[in-house]
Coordinates of C-alpha atoms in Angstrom, one line a residue:
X1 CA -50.2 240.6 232.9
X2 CA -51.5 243.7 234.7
X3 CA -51.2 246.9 233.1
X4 CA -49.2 249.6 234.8
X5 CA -48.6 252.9 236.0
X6 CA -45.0 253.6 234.1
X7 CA -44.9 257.1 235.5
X8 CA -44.3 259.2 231.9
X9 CA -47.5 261.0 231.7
X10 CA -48.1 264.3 232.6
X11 CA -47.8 265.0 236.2
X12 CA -48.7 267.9 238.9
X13 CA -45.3 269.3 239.1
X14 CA -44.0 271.0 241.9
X15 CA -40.7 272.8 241.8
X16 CA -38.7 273.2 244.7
X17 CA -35.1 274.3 243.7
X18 CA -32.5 274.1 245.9
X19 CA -28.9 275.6 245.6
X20 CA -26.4 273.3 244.5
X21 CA -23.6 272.7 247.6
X22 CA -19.6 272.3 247.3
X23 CA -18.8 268.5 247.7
X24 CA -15.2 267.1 247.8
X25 CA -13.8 263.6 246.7
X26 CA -10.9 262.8 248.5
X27 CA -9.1 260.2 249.3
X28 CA -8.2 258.3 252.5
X29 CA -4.4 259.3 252.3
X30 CA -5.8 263.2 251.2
X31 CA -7.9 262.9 254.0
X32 CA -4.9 261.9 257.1
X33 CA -2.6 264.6 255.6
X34 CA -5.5 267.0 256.0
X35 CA -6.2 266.0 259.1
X36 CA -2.7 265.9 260.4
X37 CA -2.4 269.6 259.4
X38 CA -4.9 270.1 261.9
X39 CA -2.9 268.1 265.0
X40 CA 0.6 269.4 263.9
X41 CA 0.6 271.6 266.8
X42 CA 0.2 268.9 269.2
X43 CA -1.3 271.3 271.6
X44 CA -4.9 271.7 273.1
X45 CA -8.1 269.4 273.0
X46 CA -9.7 268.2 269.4
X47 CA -12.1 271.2 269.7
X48 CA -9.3 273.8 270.7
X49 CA -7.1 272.6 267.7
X50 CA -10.0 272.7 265.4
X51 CA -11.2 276.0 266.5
X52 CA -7.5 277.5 266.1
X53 CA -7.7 276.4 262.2
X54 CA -11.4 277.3 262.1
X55 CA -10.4 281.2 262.6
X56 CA -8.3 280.9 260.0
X57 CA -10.5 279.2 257.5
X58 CA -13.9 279.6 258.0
X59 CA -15.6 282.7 256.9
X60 CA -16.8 284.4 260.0
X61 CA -20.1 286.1 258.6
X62 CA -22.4 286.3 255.6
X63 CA -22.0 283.2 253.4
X64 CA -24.9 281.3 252.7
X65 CA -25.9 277.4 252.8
X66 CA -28.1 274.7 253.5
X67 CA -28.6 273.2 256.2
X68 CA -29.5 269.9 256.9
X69 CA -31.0 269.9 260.7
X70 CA -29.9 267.3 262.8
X71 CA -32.6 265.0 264.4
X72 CA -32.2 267.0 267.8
X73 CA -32.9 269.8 265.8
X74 CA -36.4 268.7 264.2
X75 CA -36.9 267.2 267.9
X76 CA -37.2 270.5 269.0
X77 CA -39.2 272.6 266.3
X78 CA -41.5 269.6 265.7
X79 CA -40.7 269.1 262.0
X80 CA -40.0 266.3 259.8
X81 CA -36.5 264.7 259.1
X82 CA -34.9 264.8 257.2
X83 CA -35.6 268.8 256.8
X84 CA -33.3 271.1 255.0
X85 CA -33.3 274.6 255.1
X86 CA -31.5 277.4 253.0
X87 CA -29.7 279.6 255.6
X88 CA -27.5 282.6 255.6
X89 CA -24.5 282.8 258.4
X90 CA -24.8 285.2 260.6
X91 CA -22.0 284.8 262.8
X92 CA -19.7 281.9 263.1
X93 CA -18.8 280.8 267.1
X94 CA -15.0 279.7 266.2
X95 CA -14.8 278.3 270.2
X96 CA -17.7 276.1 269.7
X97 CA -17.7 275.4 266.1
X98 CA -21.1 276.6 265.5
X99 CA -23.4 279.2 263.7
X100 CA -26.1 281.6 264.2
X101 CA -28.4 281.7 260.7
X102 CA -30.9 283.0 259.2
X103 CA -33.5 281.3 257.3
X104 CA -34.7 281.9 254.1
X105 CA -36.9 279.1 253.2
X106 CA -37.3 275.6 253.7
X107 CA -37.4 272.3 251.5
X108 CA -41.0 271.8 252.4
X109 CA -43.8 274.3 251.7
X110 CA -45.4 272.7 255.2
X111 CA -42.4 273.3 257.1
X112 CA -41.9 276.3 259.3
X113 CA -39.0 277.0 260.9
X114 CA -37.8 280.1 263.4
X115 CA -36.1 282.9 261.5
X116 CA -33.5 283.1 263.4
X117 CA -31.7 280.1 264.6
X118 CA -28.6 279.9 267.5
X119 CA -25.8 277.4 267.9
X120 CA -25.9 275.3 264.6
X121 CA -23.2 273.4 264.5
X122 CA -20.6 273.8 261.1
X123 CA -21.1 270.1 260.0
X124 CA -24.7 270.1 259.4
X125 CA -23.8 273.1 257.3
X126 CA -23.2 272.8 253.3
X127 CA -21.9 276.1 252.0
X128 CA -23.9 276.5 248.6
X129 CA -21.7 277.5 245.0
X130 CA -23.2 280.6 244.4
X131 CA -23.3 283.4 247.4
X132 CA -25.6 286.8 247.4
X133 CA -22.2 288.2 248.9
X134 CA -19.6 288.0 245.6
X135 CA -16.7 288.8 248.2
X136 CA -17.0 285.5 250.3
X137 CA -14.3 282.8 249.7
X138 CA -16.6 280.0 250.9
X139 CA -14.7 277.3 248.6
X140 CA -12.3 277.2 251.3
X141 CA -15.3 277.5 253.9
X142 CA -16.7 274.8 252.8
X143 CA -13.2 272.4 251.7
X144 CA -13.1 273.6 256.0
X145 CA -16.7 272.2 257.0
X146 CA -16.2 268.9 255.3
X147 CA -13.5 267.6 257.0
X148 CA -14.5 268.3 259.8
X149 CA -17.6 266.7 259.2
X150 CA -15.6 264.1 258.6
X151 CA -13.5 264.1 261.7
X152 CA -16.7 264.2 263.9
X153 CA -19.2 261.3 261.8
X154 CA -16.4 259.0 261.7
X155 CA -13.3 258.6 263.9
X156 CA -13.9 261.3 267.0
X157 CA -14.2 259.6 270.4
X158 CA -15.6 261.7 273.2
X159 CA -12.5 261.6 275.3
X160 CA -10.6 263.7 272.5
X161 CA -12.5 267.1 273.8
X162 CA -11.3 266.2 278.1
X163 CA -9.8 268.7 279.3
X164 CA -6.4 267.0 279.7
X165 CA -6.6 265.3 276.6
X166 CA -3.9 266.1 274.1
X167 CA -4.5 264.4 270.7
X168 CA -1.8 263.8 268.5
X169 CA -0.6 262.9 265.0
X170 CA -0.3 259.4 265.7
X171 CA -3.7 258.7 267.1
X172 CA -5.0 260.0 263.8
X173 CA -3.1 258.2 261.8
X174 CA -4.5 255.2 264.3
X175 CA -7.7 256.0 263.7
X176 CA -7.8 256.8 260.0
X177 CA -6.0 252.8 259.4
X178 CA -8.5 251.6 261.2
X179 CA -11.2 253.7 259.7
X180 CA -9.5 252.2 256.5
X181 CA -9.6 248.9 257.9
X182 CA -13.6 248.8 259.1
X183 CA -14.5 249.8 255.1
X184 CA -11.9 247.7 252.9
X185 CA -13.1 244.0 254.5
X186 CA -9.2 244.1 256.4
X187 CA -11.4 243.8 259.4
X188 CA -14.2 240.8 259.3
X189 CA -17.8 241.9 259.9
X190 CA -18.4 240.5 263.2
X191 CA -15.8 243.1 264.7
X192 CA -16.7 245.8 262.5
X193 CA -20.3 246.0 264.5
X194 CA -18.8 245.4 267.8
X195 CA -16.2 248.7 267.2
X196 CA -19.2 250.6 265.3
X197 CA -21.2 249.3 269.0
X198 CA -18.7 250.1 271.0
X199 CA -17.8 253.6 269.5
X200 CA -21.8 254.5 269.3
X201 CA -22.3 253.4 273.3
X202 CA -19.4 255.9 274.0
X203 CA -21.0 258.6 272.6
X204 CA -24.6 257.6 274.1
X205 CA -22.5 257.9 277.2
X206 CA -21.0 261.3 276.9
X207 CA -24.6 262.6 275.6
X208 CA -25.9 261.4 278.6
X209 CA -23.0 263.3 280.8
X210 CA -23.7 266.6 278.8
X211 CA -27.6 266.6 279.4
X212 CA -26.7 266.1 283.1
X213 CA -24.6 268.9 283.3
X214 CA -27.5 271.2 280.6
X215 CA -30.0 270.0 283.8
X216 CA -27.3 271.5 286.2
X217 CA -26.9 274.3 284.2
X218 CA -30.5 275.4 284.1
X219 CA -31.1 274.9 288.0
X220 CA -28.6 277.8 288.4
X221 CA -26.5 276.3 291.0
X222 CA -24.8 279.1 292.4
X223 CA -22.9 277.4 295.6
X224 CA -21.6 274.1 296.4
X225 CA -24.2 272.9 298.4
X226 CA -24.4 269.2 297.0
X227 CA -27.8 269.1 298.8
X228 CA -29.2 271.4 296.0
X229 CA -28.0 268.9 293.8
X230 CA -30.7 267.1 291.1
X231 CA -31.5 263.9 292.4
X232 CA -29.4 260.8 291.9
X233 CA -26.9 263.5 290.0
X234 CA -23.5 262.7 291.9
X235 CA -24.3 258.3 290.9
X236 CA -25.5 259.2 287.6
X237 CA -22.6 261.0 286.9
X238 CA -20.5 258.5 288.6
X239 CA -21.6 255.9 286.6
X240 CA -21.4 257.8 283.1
X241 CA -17.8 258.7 284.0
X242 CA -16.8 255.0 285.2
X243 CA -18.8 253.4 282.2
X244 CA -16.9 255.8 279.9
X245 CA -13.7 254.9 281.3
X246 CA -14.4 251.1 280.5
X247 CA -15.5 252.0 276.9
X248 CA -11.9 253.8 276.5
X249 CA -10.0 251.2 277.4
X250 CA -11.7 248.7 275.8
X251 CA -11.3 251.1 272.6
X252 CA -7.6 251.2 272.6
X253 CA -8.0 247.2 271.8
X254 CA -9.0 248.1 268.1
X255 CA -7.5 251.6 267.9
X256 CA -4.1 250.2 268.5
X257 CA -2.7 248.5 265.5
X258 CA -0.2 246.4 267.0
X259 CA -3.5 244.7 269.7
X260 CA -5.7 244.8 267.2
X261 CA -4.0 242.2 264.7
X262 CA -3.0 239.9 267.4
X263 CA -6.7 240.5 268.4
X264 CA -8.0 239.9 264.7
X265 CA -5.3 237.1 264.5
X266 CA -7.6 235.0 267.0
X267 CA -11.1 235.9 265.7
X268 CA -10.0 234.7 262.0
X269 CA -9.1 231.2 263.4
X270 CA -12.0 231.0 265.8
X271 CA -14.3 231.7 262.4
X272 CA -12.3 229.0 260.4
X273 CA -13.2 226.2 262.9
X274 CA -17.1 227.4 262.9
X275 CA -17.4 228.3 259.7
X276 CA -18.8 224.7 258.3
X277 CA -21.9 225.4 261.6
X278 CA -24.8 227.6 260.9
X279 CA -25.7 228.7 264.1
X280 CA -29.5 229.4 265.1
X281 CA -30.1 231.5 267.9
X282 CA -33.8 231.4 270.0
X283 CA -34.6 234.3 272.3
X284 CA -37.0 233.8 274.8
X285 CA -37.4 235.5 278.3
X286 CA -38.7 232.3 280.1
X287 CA -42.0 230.9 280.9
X288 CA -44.7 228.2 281.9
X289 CA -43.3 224.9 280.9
X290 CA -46.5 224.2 278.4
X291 CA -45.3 227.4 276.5
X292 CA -41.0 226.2 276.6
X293 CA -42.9 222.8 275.0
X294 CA -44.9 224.7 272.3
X295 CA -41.5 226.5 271.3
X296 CA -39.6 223.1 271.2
X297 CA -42.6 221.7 269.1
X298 CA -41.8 224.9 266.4
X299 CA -37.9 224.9 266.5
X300 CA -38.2 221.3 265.7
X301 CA -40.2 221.5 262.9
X302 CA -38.1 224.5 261.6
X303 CA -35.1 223.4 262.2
X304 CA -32.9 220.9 260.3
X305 CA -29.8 218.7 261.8
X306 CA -27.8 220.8 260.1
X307 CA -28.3 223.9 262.5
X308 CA -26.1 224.1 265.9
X309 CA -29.1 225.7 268.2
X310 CA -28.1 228.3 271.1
X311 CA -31.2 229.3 273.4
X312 CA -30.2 232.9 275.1
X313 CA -32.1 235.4 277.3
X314 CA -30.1 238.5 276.3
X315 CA -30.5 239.8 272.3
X316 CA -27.2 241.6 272.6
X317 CA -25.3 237.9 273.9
X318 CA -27.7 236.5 270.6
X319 CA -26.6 239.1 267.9
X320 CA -23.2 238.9 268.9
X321 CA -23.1 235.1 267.9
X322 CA -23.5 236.5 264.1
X323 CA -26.5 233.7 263.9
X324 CA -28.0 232.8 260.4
X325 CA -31.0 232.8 262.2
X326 CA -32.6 234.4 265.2
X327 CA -36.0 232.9 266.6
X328 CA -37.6 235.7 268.6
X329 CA -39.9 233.3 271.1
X330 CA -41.0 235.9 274.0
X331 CA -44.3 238.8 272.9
X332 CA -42.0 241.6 273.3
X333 CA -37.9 242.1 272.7
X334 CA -35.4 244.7 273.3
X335 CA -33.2 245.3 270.1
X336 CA -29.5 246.6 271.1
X337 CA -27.9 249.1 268.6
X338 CA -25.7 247.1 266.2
X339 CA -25.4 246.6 262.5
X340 CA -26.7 243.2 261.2
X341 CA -25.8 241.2 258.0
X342 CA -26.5 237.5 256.6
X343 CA -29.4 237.1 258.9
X344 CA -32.8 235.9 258.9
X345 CA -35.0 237.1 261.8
X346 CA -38.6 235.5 262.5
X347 CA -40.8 234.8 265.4
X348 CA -42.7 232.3 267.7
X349 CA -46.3 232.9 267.4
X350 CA -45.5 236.8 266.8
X351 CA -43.2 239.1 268.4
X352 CA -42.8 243.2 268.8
X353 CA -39.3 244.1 268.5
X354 CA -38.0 247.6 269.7
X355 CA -35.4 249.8 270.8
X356 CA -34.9 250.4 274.8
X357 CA -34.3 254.2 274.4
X358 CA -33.7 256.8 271.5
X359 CA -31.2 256.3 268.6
X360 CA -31.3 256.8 264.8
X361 CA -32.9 253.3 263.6
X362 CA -33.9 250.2 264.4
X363 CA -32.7 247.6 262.7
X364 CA -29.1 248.3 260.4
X365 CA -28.8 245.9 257.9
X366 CA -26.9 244.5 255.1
X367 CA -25.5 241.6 252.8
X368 CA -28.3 239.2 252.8
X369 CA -31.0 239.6 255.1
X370 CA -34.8 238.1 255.7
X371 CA -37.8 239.8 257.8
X372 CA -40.7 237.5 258.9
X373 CA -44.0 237.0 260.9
X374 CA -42.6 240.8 263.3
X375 CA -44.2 243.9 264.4
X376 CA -41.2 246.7 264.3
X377 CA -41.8 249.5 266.8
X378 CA -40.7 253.0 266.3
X379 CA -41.6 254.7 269.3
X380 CA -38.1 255.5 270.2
X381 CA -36.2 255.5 266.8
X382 CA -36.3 257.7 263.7
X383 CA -36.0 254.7 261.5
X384 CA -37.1 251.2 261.5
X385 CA -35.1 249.7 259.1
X386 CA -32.3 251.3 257.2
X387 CA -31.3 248.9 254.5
X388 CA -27.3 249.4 252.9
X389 CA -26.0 247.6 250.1
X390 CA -27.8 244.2 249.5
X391 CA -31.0 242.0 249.5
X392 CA -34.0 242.2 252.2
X393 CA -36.8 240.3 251.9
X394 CA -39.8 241.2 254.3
X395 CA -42.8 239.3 254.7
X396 CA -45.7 239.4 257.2
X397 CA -44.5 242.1 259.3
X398 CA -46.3 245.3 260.9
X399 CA -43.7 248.6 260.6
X400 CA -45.4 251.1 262.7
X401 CA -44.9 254.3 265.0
X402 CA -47.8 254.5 267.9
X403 CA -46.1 258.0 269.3
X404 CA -49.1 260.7 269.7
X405 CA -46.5 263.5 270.1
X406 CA -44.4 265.2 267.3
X407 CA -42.0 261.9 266.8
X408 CA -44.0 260.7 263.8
X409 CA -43.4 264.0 261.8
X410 CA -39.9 262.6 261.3
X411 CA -40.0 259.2 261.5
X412 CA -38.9 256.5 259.0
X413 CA -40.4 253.7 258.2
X414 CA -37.8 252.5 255.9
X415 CA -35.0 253.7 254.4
X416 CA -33.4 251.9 251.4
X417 CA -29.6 253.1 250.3
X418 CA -27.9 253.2 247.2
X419 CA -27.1 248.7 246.6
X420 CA -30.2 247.8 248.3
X421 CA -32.9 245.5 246.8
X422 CA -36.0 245.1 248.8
X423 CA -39.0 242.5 248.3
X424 CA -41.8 243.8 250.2
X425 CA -45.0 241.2 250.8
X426 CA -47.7 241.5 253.1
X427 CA -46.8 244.0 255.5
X428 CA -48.2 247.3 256.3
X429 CA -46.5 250.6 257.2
X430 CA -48.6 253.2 259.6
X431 CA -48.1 256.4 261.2
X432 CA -44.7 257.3 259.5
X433 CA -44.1 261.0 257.9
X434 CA -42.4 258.7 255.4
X435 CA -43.6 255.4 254.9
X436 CA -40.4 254.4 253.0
X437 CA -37.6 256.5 251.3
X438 CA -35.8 254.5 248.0
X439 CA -32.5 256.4 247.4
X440 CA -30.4 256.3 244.1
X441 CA -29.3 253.1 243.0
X442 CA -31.9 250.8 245.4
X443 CA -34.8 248.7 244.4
X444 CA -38.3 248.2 245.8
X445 CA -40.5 245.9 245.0
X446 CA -44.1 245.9 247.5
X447 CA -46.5 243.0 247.0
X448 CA -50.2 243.0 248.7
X449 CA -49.2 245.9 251.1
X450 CA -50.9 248.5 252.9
X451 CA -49.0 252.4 253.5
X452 CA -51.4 254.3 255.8
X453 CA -51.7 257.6 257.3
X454 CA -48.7 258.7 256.3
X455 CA -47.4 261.9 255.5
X456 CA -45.8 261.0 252.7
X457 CA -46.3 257.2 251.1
X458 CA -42.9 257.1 249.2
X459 CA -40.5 259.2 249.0
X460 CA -37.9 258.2 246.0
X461 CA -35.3 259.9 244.3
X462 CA -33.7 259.5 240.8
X463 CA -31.8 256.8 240.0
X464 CA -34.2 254.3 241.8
X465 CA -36.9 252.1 241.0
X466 CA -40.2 250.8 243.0
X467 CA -42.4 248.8 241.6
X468 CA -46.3 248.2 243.3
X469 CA -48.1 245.5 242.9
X470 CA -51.7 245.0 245.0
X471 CA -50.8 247.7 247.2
X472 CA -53.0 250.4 248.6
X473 CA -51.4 253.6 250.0
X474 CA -54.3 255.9 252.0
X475 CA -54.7 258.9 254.1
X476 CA -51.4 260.4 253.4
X477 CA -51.4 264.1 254.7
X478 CA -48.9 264.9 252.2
X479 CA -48.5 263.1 249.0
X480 CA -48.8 259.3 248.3
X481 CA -45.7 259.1 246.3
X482 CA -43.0 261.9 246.4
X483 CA -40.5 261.4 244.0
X484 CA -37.2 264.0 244.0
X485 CA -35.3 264.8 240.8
X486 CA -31.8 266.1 240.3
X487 CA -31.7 269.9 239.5
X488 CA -30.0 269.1 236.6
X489 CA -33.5 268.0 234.9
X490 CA -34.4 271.2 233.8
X491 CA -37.4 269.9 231.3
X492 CA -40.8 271.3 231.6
X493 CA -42.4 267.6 232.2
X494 CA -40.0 265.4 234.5
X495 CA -40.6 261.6 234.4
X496 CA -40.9 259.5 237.1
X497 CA -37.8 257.0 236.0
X498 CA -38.3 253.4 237.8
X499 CA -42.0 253.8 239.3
X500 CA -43.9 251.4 238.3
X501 CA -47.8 251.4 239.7
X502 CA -49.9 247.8 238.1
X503 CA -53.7 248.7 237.8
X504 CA -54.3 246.3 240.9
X505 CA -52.8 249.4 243.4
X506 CA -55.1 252.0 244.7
X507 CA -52.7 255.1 244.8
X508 CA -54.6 257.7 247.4
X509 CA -57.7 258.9 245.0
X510 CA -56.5 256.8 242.3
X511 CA -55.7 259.5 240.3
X512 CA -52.1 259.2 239.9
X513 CA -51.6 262.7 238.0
X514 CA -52.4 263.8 241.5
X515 CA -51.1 261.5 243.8
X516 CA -47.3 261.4 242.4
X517 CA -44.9 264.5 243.1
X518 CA -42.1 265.6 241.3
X519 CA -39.8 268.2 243.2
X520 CA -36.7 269.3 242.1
X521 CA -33.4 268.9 244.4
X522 CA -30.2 268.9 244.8
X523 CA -29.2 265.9 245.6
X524 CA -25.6 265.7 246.7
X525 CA -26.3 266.3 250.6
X526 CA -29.0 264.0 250.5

């Protein structure tokens, strides 16, 4: 057996304390009644309601907090995410449910960040339990904050802020049983991800109508001369409106209870029927007829009787088949946005898989899923692969970001959440500014792998556990492994609980009192 690296020796410490935040456990019936506090008027947009209880609540200036900067955010001061800051609220903008701050230091010592800071929106705000000002109530700021950011993550669709859109009690309560629904297994897997898809494309949609009007905005269109006009701005916003429309009506399927279990009623007995098939799916974007013959050659050597095969052009048609298997056959695929589980995805001779424009990750996954023989680009993502509760095995795969611009100080190769047990072999991870994050309560196990020119190797926190084997992490600007403790560990020494390094790694200079981090942090916003 090799020896290892157990990660209880003494170790360059770093301390970065961080002030511990208010957090709130509530429950989904605590959460509606708060929530239909806020709609009892039954008067005004989302926004207006929320801004009428917001002057009431919130405190309007001097309470401090951390803030934890949105991707657009680190976009646009070139820093790393995820980046938190320790801010102090200088005014609160009740109409727009925003903040102007003031920073007074950041997580990372290589992190700068303006001083001051305009239009931060209240729900990437966490009010902090002890204030410089003694006379703030920010208990009830912050009880405030948290539903909202609740409201806003979770059930708010764009059409609640129109102008004559009037949202009521009963929507809520709509939303919040379905909510309910999506998270308790009432609602089987396959329609979770298309209402998660079909909520997410909504909002892609109305992001895409607010940047047209910011460009409209900034050409200082004084007249009405639709010659002045951007170009293409009258179709684009045609079609943003028209595909929005769709989206909405196509929403009130699953939003209203009565459709949706007639609805659900018909995908449970459709699954019955297939459930005794497992369905393989081969993507491939046509070709010679030597190269369809090559493919059929492979897919029958990998495939057994057993397997009902579907060959498909478009990835979004193939994903929505739930397939136990999808054979990537073409040198380059398009990914579409949309949470995958119990699936095993490998390739024909080689594939690079990415995403057609810029959201938060990749690949979602869950449950039980396999990675093989694949290059994952992350050009246009923040993440690669965000891994939830469950098993992942990757083998033979490239994980990389080629973007020359600021995109790789905040990109992800991995990120594995609390549930998650990874098996790593073979596979290399470049250009990330975190090769892989292991959060509380997952599991990582890398076999013969290569992390390079990184910022930071791997970032873990307590609670997890990664264990290297053969593995060589190099050229990190930062630190090879970064490993972030709870505040509450207030000894002199931490320990790096659940790292384990075998004497076959090479760790940065192989001196691992150097090359491991401990910083201190409070982990509850994390």
């Amino acid at each position: 057996m090799h020896k290892c690296w157990s990660g209880t020796g003494d170790i360059c410490i770093k301390i970065t304390k961080m002030p511990t935040v208010y957090t709130f456990s509530r429950s989904d019936a605590e959460i509606q009644q708060e929530l239909l506090r806020v709609f009892s008027s039954g008067r005004g947009t989302a926004r207006e309601q929320w801004s009428t209880q917001a002057e009431l609540l919130v405190e309007p200036v001097g309470w401090d907090a951390l803030w934890k900067l949105s991707k657009e955010f680190c976009k646009k001061f070139e820093v790393r995410f995820p980046c938190i800051a320790y801010i102090a609220v200088t005014t609160v903008d009740f109409e727009n449910l925003s903040a102007c701050v003031d920073v007074l230091s950041v997580q990372h010592e290589s992190v700068s960040l303006p001083e001051n800071v305009v239009d931060v929106p209240l729900i990437e705000l966490w009010p902090t339990m002890k204030q410089r000002e003694q006379c703030i109530n920010v208990a009830t700021t912050a009880e405030f904050i948290d539903l909202l950011r609740f409201y806003y993550n979770d059930i708010w669709m764009p059409w609640d802020d129109a102008d004559d859109k009037i949202l009521l009690p009963n929507t809520i309560e709509e939303r919040m049983q379905l909510w309910a629904d999506m998270h308790n297994g009432t609602i089987p897997n396959c329609v979770a991800r298309s209402i998660t898809l079909l909520r997410n494309s909504a909002i892609d949609a109305h992001e895409k109508l607010r940047q047209l009007d910011s460009s409209l905005c900034e050409g200082d269109l004084a007249n009405d001369d639709d010659s002045l006009l951007p170009p293409n701005y009258i179709s684009l916003c045609a079609e943003m409106n028209a595909r929005l429309d769709g989206l909405m009506s196509k929403w009130t399927l699953y939003e209203n209870s009565l459709i949706r279990e007639q609805y659900l009623a018909k995908v449970r007995s459709k699954y019955q029927k297939n459930r005794s098939k497992k369905n393989v799916v081969a993507l491939w974007q046509g070709g010679s007829i030597f190269e369809f013959e090559e493919i059929s050659k492979f897919l029958r050597s990998h495939l057994t009787n057993e397997y009902m095969l579907t060959m498909l052009t478009s990835a979004e048609e193939a994903l929505a088949l739930e397939p136990e298997e999808l054979v990537v056959c073409s040198k380059e695929y398009e990914l579409p946005e949309m949470p995958l589980s119990h699936i095993s995805i490998c390739s024909f001779n080689g594939v690079t898989l990415k995403a057609p424009d810029m959201r938060s990750c990749l690949l979602m996954l869950s449950e039980e899923c396999r990675l093989r023989d694949l290059t994952l680009l992350c050009t246009a993502v923040n993440t690669a692969i965000v891994m939830k509760a469950g098993t992942l095995h990757i083998s033979r795969c490239t994980i990389l970001d080629d973007s020359t611009s600021s995109q790789c100080d905040f990109a992800q190769g991995i990120v594995a959440m609390a549930g998650a047990k990874i098996l790593i072999e073979d596979c290399t991870f470049n250009n990330f500014y975190s090769g892989i994050v292991v959060h509380k309560g997952a599991q990582v196990e890398f076999r013969n792998c290569n992390i390079k020119n990184c910022g930071v190797g791997i970032q873990m926190y307590s609670g997890s556990h990664v264990e290297l084997n053969s593995t060589v992490i190099s050229e990190c600007s930062e630190q090879s492994i970064r490993c972030e403790v709870d505040t509450g560990d207030n000894s002199k020494h931490a320990e790096v609980e659940g790292l384990q390094v075998m004497a076959n790694c090479k760790i940065g200079s192989g001196n691992l009192q150097k090359e491991v981090l401990i910083v201190q942090q409070d982990a509850s916003i994390m």
